[in-house]
C-alpha atoms as a printed R data frame, in Angstrom:
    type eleno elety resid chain resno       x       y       z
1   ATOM     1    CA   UNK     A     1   0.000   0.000   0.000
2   ATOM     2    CA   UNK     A     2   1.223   3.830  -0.689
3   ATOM     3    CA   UNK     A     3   1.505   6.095   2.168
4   ATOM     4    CA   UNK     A     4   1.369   9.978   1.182
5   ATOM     5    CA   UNK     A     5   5.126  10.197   1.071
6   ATOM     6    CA   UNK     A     6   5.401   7.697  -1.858
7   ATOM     7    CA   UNK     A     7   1.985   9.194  -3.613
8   ATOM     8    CA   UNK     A     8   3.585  12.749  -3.546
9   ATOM     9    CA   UNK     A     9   7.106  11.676  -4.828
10  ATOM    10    CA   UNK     A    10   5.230   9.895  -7.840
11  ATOM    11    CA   UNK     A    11   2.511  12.639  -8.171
12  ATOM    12    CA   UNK     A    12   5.963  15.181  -7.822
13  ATOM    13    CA   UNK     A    13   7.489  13.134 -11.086
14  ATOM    14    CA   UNK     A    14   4.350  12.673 -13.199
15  ATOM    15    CA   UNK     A    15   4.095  16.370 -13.305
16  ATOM    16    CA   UNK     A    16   7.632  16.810 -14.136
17  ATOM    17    CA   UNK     A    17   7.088  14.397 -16.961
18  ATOM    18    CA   UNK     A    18   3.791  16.478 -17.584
19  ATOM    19    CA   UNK     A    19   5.690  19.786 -17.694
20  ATOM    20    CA   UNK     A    20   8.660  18.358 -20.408
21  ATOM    21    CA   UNK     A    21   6.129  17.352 -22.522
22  ATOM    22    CA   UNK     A    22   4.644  20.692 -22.335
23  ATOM    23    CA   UNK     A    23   7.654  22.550 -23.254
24  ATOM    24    CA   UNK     A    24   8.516  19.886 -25.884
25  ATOM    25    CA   UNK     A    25   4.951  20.954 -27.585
26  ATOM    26    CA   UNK     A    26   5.845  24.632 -27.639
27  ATOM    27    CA   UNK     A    27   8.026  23.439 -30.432
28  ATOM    28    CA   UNK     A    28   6.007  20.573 -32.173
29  ATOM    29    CA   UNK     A    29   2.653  20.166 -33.041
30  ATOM    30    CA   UNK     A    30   2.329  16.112 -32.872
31  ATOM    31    CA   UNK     A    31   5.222  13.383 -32.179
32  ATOM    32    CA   UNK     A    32   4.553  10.088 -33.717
33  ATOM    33    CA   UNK     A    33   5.459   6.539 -31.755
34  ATOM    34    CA   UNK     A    34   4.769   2.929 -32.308
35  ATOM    35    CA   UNK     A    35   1.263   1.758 -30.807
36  ATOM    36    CA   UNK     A    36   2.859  -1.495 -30.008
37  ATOM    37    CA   UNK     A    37   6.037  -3.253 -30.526
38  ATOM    38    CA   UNK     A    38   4.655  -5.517 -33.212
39  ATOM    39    CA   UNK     A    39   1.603  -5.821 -35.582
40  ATOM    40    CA   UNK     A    40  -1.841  -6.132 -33.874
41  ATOM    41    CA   UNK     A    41  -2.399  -9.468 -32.101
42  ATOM    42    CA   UNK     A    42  -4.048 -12.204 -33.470
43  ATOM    43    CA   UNK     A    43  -7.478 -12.428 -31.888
44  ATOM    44    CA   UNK     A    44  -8.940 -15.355 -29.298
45  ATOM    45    CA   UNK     A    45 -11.403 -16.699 -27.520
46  ATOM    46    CA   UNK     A    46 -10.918 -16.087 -23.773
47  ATOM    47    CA   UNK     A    47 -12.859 -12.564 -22.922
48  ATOM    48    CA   UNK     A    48  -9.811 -12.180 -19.852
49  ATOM    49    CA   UNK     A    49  -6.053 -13.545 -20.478
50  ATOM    50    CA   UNK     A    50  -3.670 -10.274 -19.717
51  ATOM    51    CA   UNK     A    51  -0.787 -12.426 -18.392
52  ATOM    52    CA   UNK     A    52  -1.258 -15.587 -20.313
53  ATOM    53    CA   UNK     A    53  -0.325 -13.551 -24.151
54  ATOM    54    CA   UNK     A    54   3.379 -13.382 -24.206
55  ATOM    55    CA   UNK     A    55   5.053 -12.322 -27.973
56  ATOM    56    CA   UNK     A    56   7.804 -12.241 -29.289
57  ATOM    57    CA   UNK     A    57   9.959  -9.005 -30.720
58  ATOM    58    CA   UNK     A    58  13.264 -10.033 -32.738
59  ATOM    59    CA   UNK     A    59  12.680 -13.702 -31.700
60  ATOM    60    CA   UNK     A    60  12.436 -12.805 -28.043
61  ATOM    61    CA   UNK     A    61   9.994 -13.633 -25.418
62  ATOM    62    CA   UNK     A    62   8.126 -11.006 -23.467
63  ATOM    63    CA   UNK     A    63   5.311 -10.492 -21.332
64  ATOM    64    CA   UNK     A    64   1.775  -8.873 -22.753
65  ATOM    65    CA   UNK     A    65   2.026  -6.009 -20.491
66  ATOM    66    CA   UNK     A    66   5.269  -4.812 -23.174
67  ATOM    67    CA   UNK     A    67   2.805  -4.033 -25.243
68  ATOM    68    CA   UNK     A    68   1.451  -1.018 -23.517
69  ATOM    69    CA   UNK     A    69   4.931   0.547 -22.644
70  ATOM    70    CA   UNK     A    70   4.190   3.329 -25.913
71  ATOM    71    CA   UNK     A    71   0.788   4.182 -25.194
72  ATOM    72    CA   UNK     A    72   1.815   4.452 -21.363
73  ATOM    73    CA   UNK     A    73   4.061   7.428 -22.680
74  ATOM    74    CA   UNK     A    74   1.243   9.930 -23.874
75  ATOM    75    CA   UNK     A    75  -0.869   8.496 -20.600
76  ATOM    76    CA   UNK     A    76   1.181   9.904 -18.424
77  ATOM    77    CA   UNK     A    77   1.880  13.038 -20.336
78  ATOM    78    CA   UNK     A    78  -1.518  14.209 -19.789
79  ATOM    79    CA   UNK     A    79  -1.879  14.471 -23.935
80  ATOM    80    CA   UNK     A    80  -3.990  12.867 -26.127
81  ATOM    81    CA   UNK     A    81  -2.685   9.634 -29.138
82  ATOM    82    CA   UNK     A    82  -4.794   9.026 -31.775
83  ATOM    83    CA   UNK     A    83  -3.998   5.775 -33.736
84  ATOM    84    CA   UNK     A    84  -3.701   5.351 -37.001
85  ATOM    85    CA   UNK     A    85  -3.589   2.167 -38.809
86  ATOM    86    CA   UNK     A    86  -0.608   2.582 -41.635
87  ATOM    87    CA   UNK     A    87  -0.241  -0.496 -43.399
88  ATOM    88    CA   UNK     A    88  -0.735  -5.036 -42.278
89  ATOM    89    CA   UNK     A    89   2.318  -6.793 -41.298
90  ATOM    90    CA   UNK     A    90   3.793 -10.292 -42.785
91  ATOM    91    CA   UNK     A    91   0.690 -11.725 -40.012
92  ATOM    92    CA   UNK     A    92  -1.899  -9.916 -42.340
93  ATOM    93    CA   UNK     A    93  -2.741  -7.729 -39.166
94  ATOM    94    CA   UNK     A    94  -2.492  -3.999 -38.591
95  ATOM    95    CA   UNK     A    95   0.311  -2.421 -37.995
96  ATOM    96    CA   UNK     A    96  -0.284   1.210 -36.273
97  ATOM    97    CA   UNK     A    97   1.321   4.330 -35.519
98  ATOM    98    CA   UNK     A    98   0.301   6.776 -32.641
99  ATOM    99    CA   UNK     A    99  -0.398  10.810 -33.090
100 ATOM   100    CA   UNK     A   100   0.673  12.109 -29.553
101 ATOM   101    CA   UNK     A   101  -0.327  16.144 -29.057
102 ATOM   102    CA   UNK     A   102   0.040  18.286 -25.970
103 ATOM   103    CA   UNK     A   103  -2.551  17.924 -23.166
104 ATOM   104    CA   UNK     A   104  -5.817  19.715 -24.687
105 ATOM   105    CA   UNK     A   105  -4.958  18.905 -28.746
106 ATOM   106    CA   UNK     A   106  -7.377  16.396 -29.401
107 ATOM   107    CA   UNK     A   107  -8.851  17.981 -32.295
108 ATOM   108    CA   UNK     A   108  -5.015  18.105 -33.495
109 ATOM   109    CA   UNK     A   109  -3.955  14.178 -33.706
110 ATOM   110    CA   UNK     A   110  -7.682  13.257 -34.791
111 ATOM   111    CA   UNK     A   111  -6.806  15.597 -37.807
112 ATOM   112    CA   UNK     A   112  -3.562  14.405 -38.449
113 ATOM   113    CA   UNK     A   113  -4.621  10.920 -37.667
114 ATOM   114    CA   UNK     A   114  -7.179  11.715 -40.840
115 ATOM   115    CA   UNK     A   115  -4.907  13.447 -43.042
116 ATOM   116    CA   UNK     A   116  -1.986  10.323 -42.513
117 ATOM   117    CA   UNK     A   117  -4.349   8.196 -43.027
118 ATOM   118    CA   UNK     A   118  -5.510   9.511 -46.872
119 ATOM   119    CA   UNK     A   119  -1.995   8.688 -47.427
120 ATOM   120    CA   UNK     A   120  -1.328   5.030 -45.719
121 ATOM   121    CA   UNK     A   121  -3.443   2.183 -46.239
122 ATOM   122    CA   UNK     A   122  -5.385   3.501 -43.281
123 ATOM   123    CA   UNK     A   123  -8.421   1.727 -41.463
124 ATOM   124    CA   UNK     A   124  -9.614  -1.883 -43.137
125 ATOM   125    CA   UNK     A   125 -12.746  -3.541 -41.543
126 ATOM   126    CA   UNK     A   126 -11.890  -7.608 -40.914
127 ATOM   127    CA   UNK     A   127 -14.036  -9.115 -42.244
128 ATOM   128    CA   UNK     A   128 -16.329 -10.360 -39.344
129 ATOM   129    CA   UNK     A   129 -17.037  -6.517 -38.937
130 ATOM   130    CA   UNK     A   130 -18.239  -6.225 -42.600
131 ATOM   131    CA   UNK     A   131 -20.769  -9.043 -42.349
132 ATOM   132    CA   UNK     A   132 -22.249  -7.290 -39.806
């Protein structure tokens, strides 16, 4: 369990992380990351399995929560990521990039997610989604 000493020193960091990200936006409109380290993941058939989903990266193991390491960086910024689907990888899944903009520019990476994605493969229903 935290005790207020440990909650400040973390709340104390997060807004120093908070306040580079800031300045770094004076300069930039949007900075682009991966979503994930790999393509999309293959869908299944158990509704909860967070720690059961390892994958590999360069033919080494790691844990499911890797995957969430990028869009962890614009969650604790305070600023919004948009996603945009840019092209399928050798798995025939989506591959994605992620529109990050300082805290408040929404409107920003949904319009650059829109523009990118004119130029990019962009969004493809699977097919279970078109039968519907």
């Amino acid at each position: 369990m935290l005790d207020a000493t440990h909650w400040l020193q973390a709340h104390m960091v997060r807004n120093e992380i908070r306040q580079r990200w800031f300045e770094f936006f004076q300069d930039f409109d949007i900075v682009l990351m991966p979503v994930t380290p790999t393509a999309a993941p293959a869908h299944h058939n158990k509704l909860i399995d967070w720690f059961g989903r390892p994958f590999e990266v360069d033919g080494v193991r790691r844990p499911y929560w890797d995957r969430v390491k990028w869009s962890a960086v614009a969650n604790v910024s305070g600023g919004p990521a948009t996603t945009i689907p840019v092209r399928k990888g050798r798995s025939g899944l989506p591959i994605g990039l992620q529109a990050m903009g300082p805290s408040g520019g929404d409107l920003t990476t949904i319009e650059f997610a829109a523009l990118l994605g004119r130029e990019v493969d962009g969004f493809v229903p699977p097919p279970a989604l078109v039968q519907i």
